[in-house]
Coordinates of C-alpha atoms and ligand atoms in Angstrom, one line a residue:
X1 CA 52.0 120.0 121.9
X2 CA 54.5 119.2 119.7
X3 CA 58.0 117.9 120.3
X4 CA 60.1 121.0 118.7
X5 CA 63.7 119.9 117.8
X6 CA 66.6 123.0 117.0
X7 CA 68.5 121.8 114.4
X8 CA 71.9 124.3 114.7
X9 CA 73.3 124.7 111.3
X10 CA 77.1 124.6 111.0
X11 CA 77.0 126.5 108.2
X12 CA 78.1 129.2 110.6
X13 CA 80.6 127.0 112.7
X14 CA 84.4 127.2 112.2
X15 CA 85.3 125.0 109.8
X16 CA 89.1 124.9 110.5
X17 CA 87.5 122.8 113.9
X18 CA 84.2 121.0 112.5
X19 CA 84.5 117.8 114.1
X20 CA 84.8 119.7 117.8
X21 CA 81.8 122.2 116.6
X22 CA 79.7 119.6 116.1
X23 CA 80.8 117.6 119.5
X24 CA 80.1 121.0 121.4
X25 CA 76.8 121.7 120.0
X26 CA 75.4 118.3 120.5
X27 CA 76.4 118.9 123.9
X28 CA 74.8 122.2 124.0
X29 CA 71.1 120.6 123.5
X30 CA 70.9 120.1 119.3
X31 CA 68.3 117.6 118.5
X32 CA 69.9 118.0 114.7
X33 CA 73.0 118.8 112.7
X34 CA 71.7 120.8 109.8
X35 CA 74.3 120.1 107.1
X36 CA 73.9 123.1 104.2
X37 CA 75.0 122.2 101.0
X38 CA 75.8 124.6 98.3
X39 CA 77.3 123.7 94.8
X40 CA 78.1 127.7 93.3
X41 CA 75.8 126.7 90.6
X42 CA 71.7 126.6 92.4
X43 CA 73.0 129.1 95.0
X44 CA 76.1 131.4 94.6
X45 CA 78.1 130.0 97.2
X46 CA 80.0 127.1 97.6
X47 CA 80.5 125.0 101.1
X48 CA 81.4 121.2 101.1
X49 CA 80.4 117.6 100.0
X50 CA 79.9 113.9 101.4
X51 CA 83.6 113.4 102.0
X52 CA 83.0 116.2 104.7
X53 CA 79.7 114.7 105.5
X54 CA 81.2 111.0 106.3
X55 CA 84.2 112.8 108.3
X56 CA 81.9 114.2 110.6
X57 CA 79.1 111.3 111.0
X58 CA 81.2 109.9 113.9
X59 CA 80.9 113.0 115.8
X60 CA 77.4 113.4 114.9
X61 CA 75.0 111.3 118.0
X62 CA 72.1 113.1 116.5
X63 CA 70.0 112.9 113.0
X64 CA 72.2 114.6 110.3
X65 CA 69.7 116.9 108.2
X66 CA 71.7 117.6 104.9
X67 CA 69.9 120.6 103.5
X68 CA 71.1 120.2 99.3
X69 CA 71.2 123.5 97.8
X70 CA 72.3 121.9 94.7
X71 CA 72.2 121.2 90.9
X72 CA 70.9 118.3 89.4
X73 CA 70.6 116.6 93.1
X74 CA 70.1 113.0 92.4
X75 CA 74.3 112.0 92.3
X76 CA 74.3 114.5 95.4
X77 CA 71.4 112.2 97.0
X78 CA 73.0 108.8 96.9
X79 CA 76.5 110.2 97.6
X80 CA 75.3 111.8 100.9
X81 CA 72.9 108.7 101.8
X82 CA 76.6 106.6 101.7
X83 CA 78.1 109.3 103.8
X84 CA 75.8 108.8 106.7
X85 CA 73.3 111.6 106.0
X86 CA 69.7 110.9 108.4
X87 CA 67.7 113.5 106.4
X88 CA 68.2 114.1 103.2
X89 CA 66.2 117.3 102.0
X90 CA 66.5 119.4 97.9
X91 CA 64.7 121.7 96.3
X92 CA 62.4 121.5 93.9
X93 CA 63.1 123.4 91.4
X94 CA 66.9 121.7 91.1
X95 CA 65.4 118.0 90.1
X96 CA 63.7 117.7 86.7
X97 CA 62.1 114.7 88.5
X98 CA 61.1 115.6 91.9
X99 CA 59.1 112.7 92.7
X100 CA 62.0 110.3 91.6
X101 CA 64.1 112.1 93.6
X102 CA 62.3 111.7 96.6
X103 CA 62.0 108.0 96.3
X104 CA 66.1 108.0 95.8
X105 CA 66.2 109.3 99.2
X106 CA 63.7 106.9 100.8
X107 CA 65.1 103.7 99.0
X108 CA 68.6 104.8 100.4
X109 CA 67.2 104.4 103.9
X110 CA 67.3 108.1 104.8
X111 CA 63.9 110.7 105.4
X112 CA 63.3 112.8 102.7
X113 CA 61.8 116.1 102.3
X114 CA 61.5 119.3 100.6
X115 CA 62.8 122.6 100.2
X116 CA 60.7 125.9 99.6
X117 CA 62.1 129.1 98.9
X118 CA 60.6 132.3 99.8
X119 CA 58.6 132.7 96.3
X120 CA 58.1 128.5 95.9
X121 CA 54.2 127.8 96.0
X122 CA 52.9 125.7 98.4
X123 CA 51.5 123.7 96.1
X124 CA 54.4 121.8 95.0
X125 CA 53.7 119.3 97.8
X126 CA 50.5 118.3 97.2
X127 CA 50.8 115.0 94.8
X128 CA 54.1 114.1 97.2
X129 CA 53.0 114.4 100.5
X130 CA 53.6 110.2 100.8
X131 CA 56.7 110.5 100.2
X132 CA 58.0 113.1 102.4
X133 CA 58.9 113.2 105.9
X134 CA 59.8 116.8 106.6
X135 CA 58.7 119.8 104.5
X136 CA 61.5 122.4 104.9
X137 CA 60.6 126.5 104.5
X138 CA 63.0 128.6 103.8
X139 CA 62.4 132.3 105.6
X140 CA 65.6 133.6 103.7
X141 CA 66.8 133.0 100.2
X142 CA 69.0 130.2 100.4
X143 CA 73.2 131.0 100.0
X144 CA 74.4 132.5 102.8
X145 CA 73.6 132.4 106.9
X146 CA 73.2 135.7 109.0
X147 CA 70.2 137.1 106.9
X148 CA 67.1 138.7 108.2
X149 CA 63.8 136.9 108.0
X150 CA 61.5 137.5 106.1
X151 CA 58.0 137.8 108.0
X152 CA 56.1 136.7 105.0
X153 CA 57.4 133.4 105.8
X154 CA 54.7 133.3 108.5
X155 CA 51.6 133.1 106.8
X156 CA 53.2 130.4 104.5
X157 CA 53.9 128.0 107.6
X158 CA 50.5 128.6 108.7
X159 CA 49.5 127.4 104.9
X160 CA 52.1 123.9 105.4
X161 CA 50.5 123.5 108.8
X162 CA 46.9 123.4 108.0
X163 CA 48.1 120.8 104.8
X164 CA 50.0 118.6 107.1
X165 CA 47.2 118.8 109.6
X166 CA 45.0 117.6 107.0
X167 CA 46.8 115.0 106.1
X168 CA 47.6 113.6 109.8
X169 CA 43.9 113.7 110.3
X170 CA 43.7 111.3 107.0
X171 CA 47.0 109.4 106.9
X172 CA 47.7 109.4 110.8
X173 CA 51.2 110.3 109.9
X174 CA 53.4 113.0 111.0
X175 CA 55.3 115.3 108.9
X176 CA 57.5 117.6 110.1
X177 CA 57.5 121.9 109.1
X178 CA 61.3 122.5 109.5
X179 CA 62.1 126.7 109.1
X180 CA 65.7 127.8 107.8
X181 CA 67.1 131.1 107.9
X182 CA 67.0 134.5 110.3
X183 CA 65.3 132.2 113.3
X184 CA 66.5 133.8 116.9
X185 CA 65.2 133.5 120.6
X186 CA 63.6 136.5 120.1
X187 CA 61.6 135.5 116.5
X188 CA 61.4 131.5 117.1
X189 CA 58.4 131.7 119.1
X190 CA 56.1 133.3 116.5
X191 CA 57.5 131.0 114.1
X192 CA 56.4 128.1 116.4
X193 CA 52.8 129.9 116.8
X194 CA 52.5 129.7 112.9
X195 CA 52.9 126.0 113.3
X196 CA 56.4 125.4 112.6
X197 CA 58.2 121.8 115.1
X198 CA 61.4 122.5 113.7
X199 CA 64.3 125.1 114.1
X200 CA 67.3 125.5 111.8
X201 CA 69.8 128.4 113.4
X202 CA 73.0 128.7 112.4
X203 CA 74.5 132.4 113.6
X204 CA 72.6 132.8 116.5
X205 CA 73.7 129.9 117.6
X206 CA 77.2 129.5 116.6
X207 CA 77.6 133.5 116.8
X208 CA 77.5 133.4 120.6
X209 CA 80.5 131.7 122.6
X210 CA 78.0 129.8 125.0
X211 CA 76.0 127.1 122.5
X212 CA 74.1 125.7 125.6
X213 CA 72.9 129.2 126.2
X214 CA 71.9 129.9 123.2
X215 CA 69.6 127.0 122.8
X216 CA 68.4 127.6 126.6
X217 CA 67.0 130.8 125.0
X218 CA 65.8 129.1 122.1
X219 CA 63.8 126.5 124.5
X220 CA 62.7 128.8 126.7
X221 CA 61.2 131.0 124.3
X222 CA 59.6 127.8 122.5
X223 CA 58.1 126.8 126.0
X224 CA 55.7 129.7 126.2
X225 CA 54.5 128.5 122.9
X226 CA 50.8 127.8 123.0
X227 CA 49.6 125.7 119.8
Ligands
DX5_25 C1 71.0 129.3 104.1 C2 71.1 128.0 104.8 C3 70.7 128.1 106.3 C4 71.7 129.0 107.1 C5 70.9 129.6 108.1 O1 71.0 129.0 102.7 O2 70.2 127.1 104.3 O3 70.7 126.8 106.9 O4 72.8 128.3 107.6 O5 71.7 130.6 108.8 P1 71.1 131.6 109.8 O6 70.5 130.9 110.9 O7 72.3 132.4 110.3 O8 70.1 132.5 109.0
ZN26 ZN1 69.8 125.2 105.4

């Protein structure tokens, strides 16, 4: 059984009051603060940076998981690393030099991992898989919060799973499937059946006015989870 962790993004948190968003949400039961980065260049919207990052490390009692949707990502990688970030996680297709990039993120003392969209192969991971500590699928395309997920996503964790499975069974090491996008109480579950430890949710958490309930929900849901 594995330890699932929700990881609220506050992508969808009022940003005039970050510092208390984060406070209250950590209080509500959030094993992560999944930090979404966006540049208006990889995706076509634009959020904030590591001065925002550092500003809100005190408040943040929990791993920060800073989700880079940006373009190149190696400047972004040490900035964040020196802004606090815990996680450090990029996509692919936005380093020329992904296994470089990885290795930025470890040297800096941080996790690294990272980021598939909906149409990124799965085999992208496979000559990396030493150097990452949490594969992160995204089950939206990434830019915006509040968008449906898409079901596909499913079979694709089932795919990661089996990998990471594998290489437990060789490596004894433990990599963790992280989903991002559409995840709700009433879809989590199946998303934790297909083999997924990890939650990001950003409106249905910071949509509804009680945070604790909403990640009650989320628990409960995972605790019927059979896997
Ligand atoms: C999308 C971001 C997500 C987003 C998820 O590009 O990476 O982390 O905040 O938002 P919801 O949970 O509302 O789909
Ligand atoms: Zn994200």
């Amino acid at each position: 059984m594995p330890d699932f962790y929700i990881a609220p993004s506050i992508l969808s948190a009022d940003f005039a009051r970050l510092g208390e968003e984060v406070t209250q949400v950590i209080a509500a039961g959030a094993d992560w603060i999944h930090f979404d980065v966006m540049d208006n260049h990889y995706v076509p919207n634009l959020t904030f940076g590591p001065m925002v990052c550092q500003a809100l490390k005190p408040y943040a009692s929990v791993p920060l998981d800073v989700h880079l949707m940006v373009e190149p990502v190696d400047e972004m990688i040490s900035a964040f690393a020196r802004a606090g970030a815990d996680i450090i996680t990029f996509h692919p297709e936005a380093s020329r030099h992904i296994d470089r990039s990885l290795s930025l993120i470890r040297d800096a003392g941080c996790q690294a991992g990272l980021v598939l969209n909906p149409a990124t192969p799965v085999y992208v991971l496979e000559h990396v898989l030493d150097k990452l500590d949490v594969v992160l699928l995204m089950s939206v395309n990434p830019g915006f919060g509040g968008q449906q997920f898409i079901a596909q996503t499913l079979h694709k964790v089932s795919q990661v799973r089996s990998l990471l499975d594998m290489y437990y069974g060789e490596n004894g090491r433990r990599i963790r499937l992280e989903v991002d996008g559409g995840i709700k109480a009433d879809n989590i579950a199946a998303v934790a059946a297909a083999g997924a430890d990890t939650f990001v949710a950003g409106s249905a958490i910071f949509g509804q006015a009680d945070y604790a309930q909403a990640i009650a929900e989320m628990r409960q849901a995972l605790s019927n989870v059979r896997c």
